[in-house]
PDB file of C-alpha atoms and ligand atoms in Angstrom:
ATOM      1  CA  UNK A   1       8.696  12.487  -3.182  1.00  0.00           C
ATOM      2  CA  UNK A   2      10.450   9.574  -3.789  1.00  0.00           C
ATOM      3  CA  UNK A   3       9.530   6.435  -5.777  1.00  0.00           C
ATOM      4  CA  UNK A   4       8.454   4.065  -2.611  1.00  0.00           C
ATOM      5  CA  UNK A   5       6.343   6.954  -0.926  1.00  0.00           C
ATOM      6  CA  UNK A   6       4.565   7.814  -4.488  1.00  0.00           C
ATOM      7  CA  UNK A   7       1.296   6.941  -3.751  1.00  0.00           C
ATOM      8  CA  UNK A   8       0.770   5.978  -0.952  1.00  0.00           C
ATOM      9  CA  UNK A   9      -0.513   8.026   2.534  1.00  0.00           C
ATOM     10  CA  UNK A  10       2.636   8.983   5.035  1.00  0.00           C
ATOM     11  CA  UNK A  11       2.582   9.914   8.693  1.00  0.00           C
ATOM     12  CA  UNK A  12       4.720  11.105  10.760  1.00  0.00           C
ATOM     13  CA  UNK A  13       5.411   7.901  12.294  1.00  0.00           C
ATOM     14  CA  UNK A  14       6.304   6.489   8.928  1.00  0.00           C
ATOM     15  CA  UNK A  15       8.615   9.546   8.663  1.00  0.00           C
ATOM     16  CA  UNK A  16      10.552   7.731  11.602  1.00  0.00           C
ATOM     17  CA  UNK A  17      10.453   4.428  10.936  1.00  0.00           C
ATOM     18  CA  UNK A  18       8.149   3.829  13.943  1.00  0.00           C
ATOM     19  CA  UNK A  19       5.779   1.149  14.333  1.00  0.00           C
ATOM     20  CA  UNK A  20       2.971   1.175  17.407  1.00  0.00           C
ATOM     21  CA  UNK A  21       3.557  -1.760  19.884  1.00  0.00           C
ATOM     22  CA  UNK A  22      -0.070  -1.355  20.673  1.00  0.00           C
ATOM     23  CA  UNK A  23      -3.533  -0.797  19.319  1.00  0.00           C
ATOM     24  CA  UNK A  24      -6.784  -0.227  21.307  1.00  0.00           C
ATOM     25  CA  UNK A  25     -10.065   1.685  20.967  1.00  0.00           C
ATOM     26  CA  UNK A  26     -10.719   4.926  22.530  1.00  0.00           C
ATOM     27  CA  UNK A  27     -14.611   6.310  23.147  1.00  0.00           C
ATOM     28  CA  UNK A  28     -14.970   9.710  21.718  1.00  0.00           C
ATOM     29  CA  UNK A  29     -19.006  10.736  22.432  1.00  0.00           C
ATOM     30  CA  UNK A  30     -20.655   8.033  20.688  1.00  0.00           C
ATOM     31  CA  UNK A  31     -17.977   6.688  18.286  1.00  0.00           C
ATOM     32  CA  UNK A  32     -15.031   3.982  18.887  1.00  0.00           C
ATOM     33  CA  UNK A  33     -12.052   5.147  17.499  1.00  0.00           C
ATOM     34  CA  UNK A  34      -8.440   2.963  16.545  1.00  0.00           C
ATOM     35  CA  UNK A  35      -5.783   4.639  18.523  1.00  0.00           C
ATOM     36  CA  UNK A  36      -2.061   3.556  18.945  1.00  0.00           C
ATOM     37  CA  UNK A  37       0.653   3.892  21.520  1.00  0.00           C
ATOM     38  CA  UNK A  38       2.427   7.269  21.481  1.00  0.00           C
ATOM     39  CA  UNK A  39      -0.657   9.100  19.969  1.00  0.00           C
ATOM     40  CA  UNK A  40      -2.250  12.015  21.511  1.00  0.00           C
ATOM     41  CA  UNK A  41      -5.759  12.720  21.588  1.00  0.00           C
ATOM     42  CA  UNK A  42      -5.662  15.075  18.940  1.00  0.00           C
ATOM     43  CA  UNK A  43      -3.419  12.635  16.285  1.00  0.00           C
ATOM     44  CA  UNK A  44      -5.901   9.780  17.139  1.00  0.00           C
ATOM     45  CA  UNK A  45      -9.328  12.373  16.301  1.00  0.00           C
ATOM     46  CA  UNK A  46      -7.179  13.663  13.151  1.00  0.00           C
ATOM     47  CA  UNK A  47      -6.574  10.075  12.223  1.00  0.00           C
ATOM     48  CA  UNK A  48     -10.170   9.098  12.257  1.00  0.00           C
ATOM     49  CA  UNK A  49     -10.932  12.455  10.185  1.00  0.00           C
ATOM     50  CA  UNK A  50     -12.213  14.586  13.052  1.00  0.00           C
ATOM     51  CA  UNK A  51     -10.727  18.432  12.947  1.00  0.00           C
ATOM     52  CA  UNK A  52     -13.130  20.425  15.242  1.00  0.00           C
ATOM     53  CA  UNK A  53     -13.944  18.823  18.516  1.00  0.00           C
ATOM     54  CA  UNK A  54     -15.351  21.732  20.749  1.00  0.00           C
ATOM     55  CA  UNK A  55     -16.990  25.028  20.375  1.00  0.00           C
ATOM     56  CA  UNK A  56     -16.212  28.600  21.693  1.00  0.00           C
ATOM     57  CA  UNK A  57     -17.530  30.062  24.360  1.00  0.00           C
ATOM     58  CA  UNK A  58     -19.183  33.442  22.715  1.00  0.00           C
ATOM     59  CA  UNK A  59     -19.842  32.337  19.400  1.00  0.00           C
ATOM     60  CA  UNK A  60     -19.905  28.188  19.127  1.00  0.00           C
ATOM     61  CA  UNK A  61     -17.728  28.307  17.076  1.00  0.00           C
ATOM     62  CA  UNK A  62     -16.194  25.262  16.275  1.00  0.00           C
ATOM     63  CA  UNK A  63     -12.365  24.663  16.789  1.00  0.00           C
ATOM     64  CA  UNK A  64     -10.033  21.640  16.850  1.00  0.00           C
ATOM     65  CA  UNK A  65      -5.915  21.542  16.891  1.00  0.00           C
ATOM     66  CA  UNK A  66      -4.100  24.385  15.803  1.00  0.00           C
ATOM     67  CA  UNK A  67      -0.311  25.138  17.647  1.00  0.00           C
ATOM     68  CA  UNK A  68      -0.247  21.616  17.749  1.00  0.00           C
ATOM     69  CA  UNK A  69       2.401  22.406  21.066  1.00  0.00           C
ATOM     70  CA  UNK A  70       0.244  23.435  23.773  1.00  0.00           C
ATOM     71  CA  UNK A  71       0.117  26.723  23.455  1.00  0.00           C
ATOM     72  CA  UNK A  72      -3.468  27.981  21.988  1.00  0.00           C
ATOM     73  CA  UNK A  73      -5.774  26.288  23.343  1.00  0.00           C
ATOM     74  CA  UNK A  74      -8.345  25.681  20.676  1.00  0.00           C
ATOM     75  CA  UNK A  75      -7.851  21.835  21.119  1.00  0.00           C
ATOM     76  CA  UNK A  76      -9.602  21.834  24.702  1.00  0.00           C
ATOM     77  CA  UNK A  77     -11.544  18.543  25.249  1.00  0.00           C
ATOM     78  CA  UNK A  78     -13.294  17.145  28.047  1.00  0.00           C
ATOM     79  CA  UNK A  79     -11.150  13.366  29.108  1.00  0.00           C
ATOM     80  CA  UNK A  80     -12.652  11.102  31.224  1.00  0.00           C
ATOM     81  CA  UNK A  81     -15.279  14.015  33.044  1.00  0.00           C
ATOM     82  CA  UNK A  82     -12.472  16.606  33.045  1.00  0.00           C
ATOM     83  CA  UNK A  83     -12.655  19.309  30.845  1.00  0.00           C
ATOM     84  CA  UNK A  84     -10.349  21.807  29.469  1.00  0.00           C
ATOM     85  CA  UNK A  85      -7.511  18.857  28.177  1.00  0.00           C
ATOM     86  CA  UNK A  86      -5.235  19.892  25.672  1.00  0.00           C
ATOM     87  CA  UNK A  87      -5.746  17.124  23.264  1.00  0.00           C
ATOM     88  CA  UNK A  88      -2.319  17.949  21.533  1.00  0.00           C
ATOM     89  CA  UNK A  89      -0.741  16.972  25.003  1.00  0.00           C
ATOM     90  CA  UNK A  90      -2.957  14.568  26.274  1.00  0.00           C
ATOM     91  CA  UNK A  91      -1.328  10.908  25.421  1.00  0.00           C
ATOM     92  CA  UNK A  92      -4.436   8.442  24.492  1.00  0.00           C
ATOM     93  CA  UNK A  93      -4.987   5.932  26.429  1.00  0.00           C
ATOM     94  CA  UNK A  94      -7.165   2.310  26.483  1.00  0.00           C
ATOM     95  CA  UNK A  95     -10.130   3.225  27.831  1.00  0.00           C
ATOM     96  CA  UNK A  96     -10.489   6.854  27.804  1.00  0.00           C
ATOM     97  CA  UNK A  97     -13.652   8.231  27.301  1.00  0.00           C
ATOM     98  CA  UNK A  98     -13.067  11.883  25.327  1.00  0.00           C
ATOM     99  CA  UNK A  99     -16.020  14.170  24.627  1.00  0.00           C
ATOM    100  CA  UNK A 100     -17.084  17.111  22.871  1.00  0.00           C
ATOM    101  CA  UNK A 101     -16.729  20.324  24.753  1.00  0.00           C
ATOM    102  CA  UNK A 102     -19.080  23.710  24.934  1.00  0.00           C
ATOM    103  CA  UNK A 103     -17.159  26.464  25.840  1.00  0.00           C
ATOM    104  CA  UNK A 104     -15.780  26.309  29.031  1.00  0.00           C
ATOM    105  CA  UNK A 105     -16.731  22.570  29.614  1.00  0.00           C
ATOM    106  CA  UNK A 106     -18.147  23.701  32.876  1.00  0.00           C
ATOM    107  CA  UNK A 107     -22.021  24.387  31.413  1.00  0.00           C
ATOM    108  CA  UNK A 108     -23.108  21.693  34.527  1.00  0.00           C
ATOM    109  CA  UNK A 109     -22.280  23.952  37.069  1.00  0.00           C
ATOM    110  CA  UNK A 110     -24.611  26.599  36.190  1.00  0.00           C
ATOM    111  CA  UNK A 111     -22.689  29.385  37.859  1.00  0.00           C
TER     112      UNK A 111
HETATM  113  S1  FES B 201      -3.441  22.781  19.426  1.00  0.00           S
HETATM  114 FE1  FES B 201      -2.780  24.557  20.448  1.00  0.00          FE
HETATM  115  S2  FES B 201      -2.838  23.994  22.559  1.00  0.00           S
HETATM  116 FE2  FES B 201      -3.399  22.178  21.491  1.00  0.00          FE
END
């Protein structure tokens, strides 16, 4: 670690040299959370401190990002009414409205 970074939190955006051209809240259930351009769902819940945003279908067990690519699964959110998002693909966006999801995010059907 180098003398300027010493001390101080890093992100990967600071790993680039990046800096957001936007900021805006996003809902997530009954908190507002800060979220930037070029964050995904998942990177704006991590930022806030959130790391398990759904539960499992058999067990409810509780499970957030873990490929971090897209190819797990475990990060599955409901967006705006639809479940089953990835949140490590989903882009944020002003105005979205994420929420918590139980298993398959369908429990309203009651099929
Ligand atoms: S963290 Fe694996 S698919 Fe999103």
């Amino acid at each position: 670690m180098s003398e300027a970074t010493r001390g101080r939190r890093r992100s990967p955006r600071d790993l680039v040299g990046g800096t957001p051209t936007e900021t805006w809240s996003l809902r997530f259930d009954d908190r507002e959370l800060p979220a930037q351009t070029g964050q995904s769902i998942a990177a704006v819940l991590w930022s806030a401190g959130i790391l398990a945003w759904r539960t499992t279908r058999e067990t409810a067990t509780p499970r957030g990002a873990f490929c971090g690519i897209g190819s797990c699964y475990d990060c599955l959110v409901t967006v705006n009414g639809r479940p089953n998002q990835r949140a490590c693909l989903v882009p944020a966006r002003p105005g979205d409205h994420v929420t918590t999801q139980e298993g398959t995010g369908h429990g309203d059907l009651a099929v």
